[in-house]
Coordinates of N, CA and C and ligand atoms in Angstrom, one line a residue:
X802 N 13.3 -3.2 -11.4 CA 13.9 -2.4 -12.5 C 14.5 -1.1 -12.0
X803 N 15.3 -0.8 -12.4 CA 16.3 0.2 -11.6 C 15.2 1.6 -12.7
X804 N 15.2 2.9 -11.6 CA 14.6 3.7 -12.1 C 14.9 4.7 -13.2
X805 N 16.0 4.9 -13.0 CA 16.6 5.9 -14.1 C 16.9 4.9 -15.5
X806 N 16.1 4.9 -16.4 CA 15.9 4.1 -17.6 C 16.8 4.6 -19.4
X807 N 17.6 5.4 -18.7 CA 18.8 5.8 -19.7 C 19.5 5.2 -20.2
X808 N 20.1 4.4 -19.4 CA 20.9 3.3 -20.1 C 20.2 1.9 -20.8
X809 N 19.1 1.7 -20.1 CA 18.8 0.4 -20.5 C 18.1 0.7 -21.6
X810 N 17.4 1.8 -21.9 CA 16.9 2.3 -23.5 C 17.5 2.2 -24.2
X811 N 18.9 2.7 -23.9 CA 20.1 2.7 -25.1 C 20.1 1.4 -25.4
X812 N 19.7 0.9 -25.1 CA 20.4 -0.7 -25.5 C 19.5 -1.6 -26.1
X813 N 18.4 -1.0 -26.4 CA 16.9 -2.0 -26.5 C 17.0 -2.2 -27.8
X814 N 16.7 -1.4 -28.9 CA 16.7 -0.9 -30.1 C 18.3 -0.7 -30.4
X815 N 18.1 -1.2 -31.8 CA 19.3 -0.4 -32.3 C 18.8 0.1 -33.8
X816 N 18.2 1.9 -33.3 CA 17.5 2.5 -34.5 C 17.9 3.2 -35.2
X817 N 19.3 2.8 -35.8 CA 20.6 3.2 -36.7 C 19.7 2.3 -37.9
X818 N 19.6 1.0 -38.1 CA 19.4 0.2 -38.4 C 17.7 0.7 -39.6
X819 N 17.2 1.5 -39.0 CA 15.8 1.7 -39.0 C 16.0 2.7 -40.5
X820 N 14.7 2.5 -41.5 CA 15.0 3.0 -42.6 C 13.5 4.0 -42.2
X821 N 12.6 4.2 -41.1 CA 11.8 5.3 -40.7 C 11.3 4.9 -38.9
X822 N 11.5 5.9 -38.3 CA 10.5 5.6 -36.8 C 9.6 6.7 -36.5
X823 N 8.7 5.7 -36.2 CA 7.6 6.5 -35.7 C 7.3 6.7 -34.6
X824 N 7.3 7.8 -33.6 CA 7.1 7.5 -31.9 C 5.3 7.9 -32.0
X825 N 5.0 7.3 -31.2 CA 3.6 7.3 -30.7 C 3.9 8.5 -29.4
X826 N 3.1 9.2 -29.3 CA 3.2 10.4 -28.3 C 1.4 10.2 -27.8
X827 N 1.6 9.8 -26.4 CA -0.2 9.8 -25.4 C -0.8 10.7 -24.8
X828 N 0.5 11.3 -24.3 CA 0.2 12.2 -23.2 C 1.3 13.7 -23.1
X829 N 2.3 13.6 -22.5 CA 2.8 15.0 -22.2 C 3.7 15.0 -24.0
X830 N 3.4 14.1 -24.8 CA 4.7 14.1 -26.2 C 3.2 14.6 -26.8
X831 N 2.2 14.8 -26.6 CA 1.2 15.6 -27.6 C 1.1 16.7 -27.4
X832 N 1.2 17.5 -26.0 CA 0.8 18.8 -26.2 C 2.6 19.3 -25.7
X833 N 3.6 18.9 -25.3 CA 5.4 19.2 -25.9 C 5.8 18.7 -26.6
X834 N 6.1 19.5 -27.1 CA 7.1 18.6 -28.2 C 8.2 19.4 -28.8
X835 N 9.0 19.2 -27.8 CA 10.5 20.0 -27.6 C 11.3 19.3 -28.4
X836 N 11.0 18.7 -29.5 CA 12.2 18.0 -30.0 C 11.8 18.0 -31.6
X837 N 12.7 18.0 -32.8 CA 12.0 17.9 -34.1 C 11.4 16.8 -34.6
X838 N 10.7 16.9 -35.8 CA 10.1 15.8 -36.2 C 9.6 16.1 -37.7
X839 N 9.8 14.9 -38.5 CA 9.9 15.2 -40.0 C 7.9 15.0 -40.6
X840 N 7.3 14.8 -39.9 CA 5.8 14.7 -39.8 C 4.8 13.8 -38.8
X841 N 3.9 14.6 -38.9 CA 3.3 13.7 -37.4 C 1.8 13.5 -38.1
X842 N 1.2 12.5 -37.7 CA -0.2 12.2 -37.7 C -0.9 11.4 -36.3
X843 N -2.5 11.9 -36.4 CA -3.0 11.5 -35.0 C -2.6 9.6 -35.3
X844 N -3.1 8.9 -34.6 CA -3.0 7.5 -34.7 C -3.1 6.6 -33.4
X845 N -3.3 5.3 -33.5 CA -4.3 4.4 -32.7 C -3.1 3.2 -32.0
X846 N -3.5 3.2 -30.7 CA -2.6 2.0 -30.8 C -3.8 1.0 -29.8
X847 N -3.5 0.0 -30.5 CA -5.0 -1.2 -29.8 C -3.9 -2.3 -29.0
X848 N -5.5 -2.3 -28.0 CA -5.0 -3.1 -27.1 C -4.5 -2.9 -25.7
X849 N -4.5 -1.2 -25.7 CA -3.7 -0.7 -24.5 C -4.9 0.9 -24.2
X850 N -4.7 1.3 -23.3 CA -5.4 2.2 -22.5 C -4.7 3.1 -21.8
X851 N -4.6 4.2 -21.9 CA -3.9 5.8 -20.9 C -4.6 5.5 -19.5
X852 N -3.6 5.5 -18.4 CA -4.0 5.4 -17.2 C -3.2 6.1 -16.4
X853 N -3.4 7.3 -15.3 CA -2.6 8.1 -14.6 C -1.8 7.3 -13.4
X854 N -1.3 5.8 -13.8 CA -0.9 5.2 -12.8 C 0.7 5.2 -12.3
X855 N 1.0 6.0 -13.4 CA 2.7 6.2 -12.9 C 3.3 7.5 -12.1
X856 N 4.1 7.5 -11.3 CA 4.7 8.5 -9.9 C 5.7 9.0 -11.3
X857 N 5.9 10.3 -10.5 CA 6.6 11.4 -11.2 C 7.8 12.2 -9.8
X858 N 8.8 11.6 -10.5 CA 9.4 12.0 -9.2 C 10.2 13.3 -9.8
X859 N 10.1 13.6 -11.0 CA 11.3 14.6 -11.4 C 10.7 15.5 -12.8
X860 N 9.5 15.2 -13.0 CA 8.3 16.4 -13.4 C 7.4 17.0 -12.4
X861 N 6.4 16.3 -12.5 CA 5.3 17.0 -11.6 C 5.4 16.6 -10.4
X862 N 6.1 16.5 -9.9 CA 6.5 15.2 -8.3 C 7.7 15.5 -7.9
X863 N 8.1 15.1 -6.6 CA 9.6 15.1 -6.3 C 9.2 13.4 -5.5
X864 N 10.9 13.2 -5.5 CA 10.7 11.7 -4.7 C 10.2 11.7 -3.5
X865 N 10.1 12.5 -2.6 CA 9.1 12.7 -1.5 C 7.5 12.6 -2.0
X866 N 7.7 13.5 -2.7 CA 5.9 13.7 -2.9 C 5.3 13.5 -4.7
X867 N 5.9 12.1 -5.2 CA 5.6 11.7 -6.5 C 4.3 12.8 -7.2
X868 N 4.3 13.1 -8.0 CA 3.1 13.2 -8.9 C 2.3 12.2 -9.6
X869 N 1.3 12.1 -10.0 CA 0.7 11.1 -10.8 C 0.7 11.4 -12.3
X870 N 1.3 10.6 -13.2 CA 1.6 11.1 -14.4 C 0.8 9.5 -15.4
X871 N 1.2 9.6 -16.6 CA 0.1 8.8 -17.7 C 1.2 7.3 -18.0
X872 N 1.1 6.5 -18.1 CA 1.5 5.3 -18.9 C 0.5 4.6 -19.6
X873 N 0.7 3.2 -20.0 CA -0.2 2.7 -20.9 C -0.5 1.3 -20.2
X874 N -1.5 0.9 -20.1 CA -2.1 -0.3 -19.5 C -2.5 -1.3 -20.6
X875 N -2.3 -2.4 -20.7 CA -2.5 -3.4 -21.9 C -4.5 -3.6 -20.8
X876 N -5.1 -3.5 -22.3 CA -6.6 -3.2 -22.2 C -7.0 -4.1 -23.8
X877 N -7.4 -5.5 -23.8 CA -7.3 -5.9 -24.9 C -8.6 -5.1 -26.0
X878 N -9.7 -4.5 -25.5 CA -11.2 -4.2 -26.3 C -10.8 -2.8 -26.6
X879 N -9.7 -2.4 -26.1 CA -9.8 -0.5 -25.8 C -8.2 -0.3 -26.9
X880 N -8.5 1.1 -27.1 CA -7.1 1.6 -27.9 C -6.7 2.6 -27.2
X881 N -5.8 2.9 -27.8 CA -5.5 4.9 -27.2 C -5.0 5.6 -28.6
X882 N -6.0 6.9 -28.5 CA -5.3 7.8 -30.2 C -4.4 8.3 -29.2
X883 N -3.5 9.0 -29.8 CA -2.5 10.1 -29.4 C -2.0 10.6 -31.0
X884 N -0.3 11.2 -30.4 CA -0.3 11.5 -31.9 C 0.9 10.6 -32.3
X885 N 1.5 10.6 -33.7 CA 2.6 9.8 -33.8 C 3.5 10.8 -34.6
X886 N 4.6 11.1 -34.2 CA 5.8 11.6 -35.2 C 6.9 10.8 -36.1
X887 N 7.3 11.4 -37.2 CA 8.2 10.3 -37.5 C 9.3 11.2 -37.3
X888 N 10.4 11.0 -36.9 CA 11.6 11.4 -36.6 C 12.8 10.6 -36.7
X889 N 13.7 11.2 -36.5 CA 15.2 10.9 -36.6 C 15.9 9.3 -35.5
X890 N 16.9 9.5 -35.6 CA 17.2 8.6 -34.2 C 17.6 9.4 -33.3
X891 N 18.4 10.7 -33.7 CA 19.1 11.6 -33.1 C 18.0 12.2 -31.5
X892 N 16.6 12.1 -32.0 CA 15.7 12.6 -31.0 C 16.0 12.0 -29.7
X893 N 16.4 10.7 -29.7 CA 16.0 9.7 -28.3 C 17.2 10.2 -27.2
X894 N 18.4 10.8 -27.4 CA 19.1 11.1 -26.5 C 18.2 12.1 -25.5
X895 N 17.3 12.9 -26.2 CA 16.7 13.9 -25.4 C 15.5 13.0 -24.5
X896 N 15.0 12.7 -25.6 CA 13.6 11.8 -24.9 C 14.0 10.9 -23.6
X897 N 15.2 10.1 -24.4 CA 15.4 9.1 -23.2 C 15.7 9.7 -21.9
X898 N 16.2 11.5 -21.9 CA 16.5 11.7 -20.7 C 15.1 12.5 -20.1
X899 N 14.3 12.9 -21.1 CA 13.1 13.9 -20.6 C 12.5 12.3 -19.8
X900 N 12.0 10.8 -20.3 CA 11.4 10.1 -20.3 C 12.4 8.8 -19.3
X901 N 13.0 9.5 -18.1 CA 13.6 8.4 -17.8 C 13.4 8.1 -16.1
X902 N 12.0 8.5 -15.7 CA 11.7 8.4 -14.7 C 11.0 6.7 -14.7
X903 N 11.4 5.4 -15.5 CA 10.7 4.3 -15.1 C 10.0 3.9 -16.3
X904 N 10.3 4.8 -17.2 CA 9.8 4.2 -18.9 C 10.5 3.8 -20.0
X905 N 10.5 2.7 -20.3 CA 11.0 1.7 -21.6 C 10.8 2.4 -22.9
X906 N 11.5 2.0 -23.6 CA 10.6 2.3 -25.3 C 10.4 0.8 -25.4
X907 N 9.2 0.9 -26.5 CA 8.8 -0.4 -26.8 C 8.3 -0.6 -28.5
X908 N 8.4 -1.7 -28.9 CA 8.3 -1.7 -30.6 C 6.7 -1.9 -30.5
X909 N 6.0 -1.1 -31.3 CA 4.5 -1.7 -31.2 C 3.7 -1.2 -33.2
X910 N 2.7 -1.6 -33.2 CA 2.4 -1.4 -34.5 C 1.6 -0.4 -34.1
X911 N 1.3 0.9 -34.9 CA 0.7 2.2 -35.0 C -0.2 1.8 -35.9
X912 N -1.8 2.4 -36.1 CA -2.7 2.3 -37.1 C -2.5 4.0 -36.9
X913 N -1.9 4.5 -38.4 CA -2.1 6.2 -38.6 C -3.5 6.6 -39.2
X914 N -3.4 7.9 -39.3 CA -5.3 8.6 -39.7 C -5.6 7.6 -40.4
X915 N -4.5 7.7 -41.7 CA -4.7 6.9 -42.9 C -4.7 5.8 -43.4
X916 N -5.1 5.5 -42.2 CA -5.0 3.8 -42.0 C -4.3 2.9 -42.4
X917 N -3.2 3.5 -42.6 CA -1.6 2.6 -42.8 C -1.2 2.5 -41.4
X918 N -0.3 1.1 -41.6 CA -0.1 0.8 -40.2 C 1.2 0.7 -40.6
X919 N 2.1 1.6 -39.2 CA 3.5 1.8 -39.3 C 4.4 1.1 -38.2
X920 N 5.0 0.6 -37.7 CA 6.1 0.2 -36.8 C 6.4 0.9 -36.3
X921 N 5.9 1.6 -35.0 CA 6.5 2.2 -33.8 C 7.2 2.5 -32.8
X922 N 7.3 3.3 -31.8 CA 8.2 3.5 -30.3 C 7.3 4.2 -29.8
X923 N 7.5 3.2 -28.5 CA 6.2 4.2 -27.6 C 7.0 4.0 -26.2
X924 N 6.9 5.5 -24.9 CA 7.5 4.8 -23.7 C 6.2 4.5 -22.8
X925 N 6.7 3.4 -22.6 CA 5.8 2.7 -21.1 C 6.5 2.5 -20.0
X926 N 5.5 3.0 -18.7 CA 6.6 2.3 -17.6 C 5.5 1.3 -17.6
X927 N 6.8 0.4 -17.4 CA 5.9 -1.1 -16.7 C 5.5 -1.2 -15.1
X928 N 4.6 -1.8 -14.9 CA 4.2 -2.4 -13.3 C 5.3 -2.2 -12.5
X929 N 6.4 -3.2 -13.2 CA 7.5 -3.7 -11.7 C 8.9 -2.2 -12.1
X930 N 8.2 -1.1 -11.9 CA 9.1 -0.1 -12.3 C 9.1 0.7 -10.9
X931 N 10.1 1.3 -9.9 CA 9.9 1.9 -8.8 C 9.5 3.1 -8.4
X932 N 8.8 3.3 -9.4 CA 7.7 4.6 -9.6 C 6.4 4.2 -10.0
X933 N 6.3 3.7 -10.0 CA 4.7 3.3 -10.4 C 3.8 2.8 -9.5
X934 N 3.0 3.9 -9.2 CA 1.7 4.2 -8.2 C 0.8 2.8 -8.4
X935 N 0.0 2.9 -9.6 CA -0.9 1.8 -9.7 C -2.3 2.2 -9.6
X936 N -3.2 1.4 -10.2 CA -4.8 1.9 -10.1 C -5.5 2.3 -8.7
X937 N -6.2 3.3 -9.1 CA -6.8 4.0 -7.9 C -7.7 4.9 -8.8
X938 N -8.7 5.0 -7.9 CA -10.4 6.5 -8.6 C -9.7 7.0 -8.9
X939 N -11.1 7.3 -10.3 CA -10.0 9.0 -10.6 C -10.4 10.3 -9.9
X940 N -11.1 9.9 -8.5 CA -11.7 10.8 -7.7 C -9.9 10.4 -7.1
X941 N -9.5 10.0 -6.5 CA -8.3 10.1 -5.8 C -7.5 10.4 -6.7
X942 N -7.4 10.1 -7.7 CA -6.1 10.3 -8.9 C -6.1 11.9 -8.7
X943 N -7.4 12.2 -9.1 CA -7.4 13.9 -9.2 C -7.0 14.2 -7.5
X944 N -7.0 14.3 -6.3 CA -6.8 14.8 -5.2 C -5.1 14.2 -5.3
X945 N -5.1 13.8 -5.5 CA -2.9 13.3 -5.7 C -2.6 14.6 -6.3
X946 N -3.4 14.5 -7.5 CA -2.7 15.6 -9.0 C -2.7 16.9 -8.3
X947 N -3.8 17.2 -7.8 CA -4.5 18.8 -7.2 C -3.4 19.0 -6.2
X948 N -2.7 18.1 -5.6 CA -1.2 18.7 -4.6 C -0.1 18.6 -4.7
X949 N 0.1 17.8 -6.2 CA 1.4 17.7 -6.4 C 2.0 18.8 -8.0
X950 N 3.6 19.3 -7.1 CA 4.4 19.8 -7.7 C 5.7 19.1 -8.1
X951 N 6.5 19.8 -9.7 CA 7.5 19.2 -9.7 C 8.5 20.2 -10.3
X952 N 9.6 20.2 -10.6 CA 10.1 21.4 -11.4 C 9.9 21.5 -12.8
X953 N 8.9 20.6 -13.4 CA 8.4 20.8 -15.0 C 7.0 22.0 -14.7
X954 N 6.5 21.8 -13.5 CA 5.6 23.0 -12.8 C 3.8 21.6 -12.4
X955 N 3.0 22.2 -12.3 CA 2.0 21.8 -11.6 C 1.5 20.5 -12.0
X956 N 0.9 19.3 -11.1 CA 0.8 18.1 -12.0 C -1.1 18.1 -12.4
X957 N -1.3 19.5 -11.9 CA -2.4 19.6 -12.4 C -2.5 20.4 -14.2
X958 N -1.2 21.1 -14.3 CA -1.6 21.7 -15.9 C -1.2 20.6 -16.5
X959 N -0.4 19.5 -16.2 CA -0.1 18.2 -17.0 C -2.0 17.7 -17.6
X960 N -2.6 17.7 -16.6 CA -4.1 17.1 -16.7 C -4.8 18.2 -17.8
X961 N -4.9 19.8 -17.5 CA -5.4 20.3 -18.3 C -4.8 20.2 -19.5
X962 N -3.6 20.3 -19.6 CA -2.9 20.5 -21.2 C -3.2 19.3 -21.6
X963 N -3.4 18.4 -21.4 CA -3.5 16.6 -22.1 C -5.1 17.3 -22.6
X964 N -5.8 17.2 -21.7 CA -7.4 17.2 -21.9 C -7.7 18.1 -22.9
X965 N -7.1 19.7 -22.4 CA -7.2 20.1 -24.2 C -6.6 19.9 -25.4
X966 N -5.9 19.0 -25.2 CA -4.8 19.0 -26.8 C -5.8 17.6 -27.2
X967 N -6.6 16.5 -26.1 CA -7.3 15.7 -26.6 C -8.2 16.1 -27.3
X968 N -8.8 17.3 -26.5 CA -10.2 17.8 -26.9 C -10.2 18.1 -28.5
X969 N -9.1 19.0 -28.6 CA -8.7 19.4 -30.5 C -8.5 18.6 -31.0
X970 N -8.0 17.0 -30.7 CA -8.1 16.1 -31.6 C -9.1 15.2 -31.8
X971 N -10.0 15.6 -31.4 CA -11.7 15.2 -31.2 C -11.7 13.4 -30.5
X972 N -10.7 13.5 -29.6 CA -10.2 12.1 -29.1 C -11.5 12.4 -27.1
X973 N -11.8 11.1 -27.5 CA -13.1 11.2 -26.1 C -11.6 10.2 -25.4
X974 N -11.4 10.5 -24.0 CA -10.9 9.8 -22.9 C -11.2 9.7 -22.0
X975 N -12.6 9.3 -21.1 CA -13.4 9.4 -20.0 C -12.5 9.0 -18.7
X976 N -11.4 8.4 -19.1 CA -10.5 8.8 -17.7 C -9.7 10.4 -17.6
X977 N -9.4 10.5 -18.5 CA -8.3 12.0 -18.6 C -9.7 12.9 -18.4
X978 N -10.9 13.1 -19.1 CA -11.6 14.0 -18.5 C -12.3 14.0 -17.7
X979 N -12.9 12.7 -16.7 CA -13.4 13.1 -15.9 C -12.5 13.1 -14.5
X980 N -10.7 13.0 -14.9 CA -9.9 13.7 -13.6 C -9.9 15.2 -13.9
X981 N -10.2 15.2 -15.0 CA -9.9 16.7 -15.4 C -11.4 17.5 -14.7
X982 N -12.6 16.9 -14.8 CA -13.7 17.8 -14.2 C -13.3 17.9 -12.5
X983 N -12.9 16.6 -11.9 CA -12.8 16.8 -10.5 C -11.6 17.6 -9.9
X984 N -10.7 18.1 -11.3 CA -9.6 19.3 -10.7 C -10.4 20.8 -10.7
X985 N -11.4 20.9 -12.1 CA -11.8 22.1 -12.4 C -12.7 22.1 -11.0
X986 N -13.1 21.5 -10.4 CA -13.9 21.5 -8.9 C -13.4 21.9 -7.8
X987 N -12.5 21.5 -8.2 CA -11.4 22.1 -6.7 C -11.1 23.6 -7.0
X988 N -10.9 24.0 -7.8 CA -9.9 25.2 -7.8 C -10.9 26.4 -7.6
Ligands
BEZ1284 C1 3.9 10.2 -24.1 O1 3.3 11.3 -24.2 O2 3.9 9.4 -25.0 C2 4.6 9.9 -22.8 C3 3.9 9.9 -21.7 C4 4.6 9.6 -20.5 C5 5.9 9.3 -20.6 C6 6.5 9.2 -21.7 C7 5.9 9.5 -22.9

């Protein structure tokens, strides 16, 4: 799969069509969120798990020296909360280019607070994407993060700002925080 994922997003969906979308936001779309949005609620998506297994070559990373950044792993017993916005279509020109290091949008069903379940967009990079690191400790995950730089800035505040925007949404992640204790160790 070719890495720069701008075009091929454009083409997946056609959310002209769509009478509401909801994006699912995991990781860096919960604690930025540079773009508008008509209301947001926390929400669940099952079946899938946050895992620091994707390279960042153009946030926290350069293509020399990738960063380790979040995608979503299909985990059939496990979920992941994050948050979910509903927004425009107008938003995706931005996203698709903040989010085009090797990540798809994908249609998935959202369970919101309120336990309505909405029809989704969430980005994942897949496996066979040319960025994508892959499983490893989160003793090693955190020693990647603790050295890697990109021009979005350190790929270690990427770990803190997730961890605390999880923390306020009373969301437990025992992978995001216990990379997050083996950074606060180092420094
Ligand atoms: C998110 O926060 O949903 C997200 C994380 C990594 C890449 C794209 C989106």
């Amino acid at each position: 799969m070719s890495l720069d994922t701008i075009e091929i997003n454009k083409q997946r969906q056609n959310l002209f069509d769509r009478e509401e979308i909801w994006l699912f936001g995991y990781g860096s779309l919960i604690y930025k969120v540079d773009f508008p949005f008509l209301e947001k609620s926390p929400a669940s998506l099952y079946g899938w798990t946050r895992r620091f297994w994707q390279g960042s070559h153009d946030h926290r990373g350069t293509p020399d020296n990738p960063g380790r950044v979040l995608t979503l792993i299909e985990s059939m017993d496990e979920h992941c909360t994050g948050m979910a916005y509903r927004v425009s279509h107008d938003v995706f020109d931005h996203l698709d280019h903040r989010e085009k290091n090797g990540y798809l949008r994908y249609d998935v069903d959202l369970q919101l607070a309120n336990n309505i379940t909405k029809a989704g967009l969430v980005y994942i990079a897949p496996e066979n994407n040319l960025a994508y690191l892959g499983e490893a400790s989160e003793e090693s995950i955190a020693q990647h993060i603790h050295q890697s730089h990109g021009p979005s800035g350190s790929n270690r505040d990427y770990v803190l700002h997730l961890a605390e925007a999880l923390r306020t949404m009373g969301v437990d992640d025992p992978h995001v925080f216990e990379i997050e204790r083996y950074l606060l160790e180092y420094a």
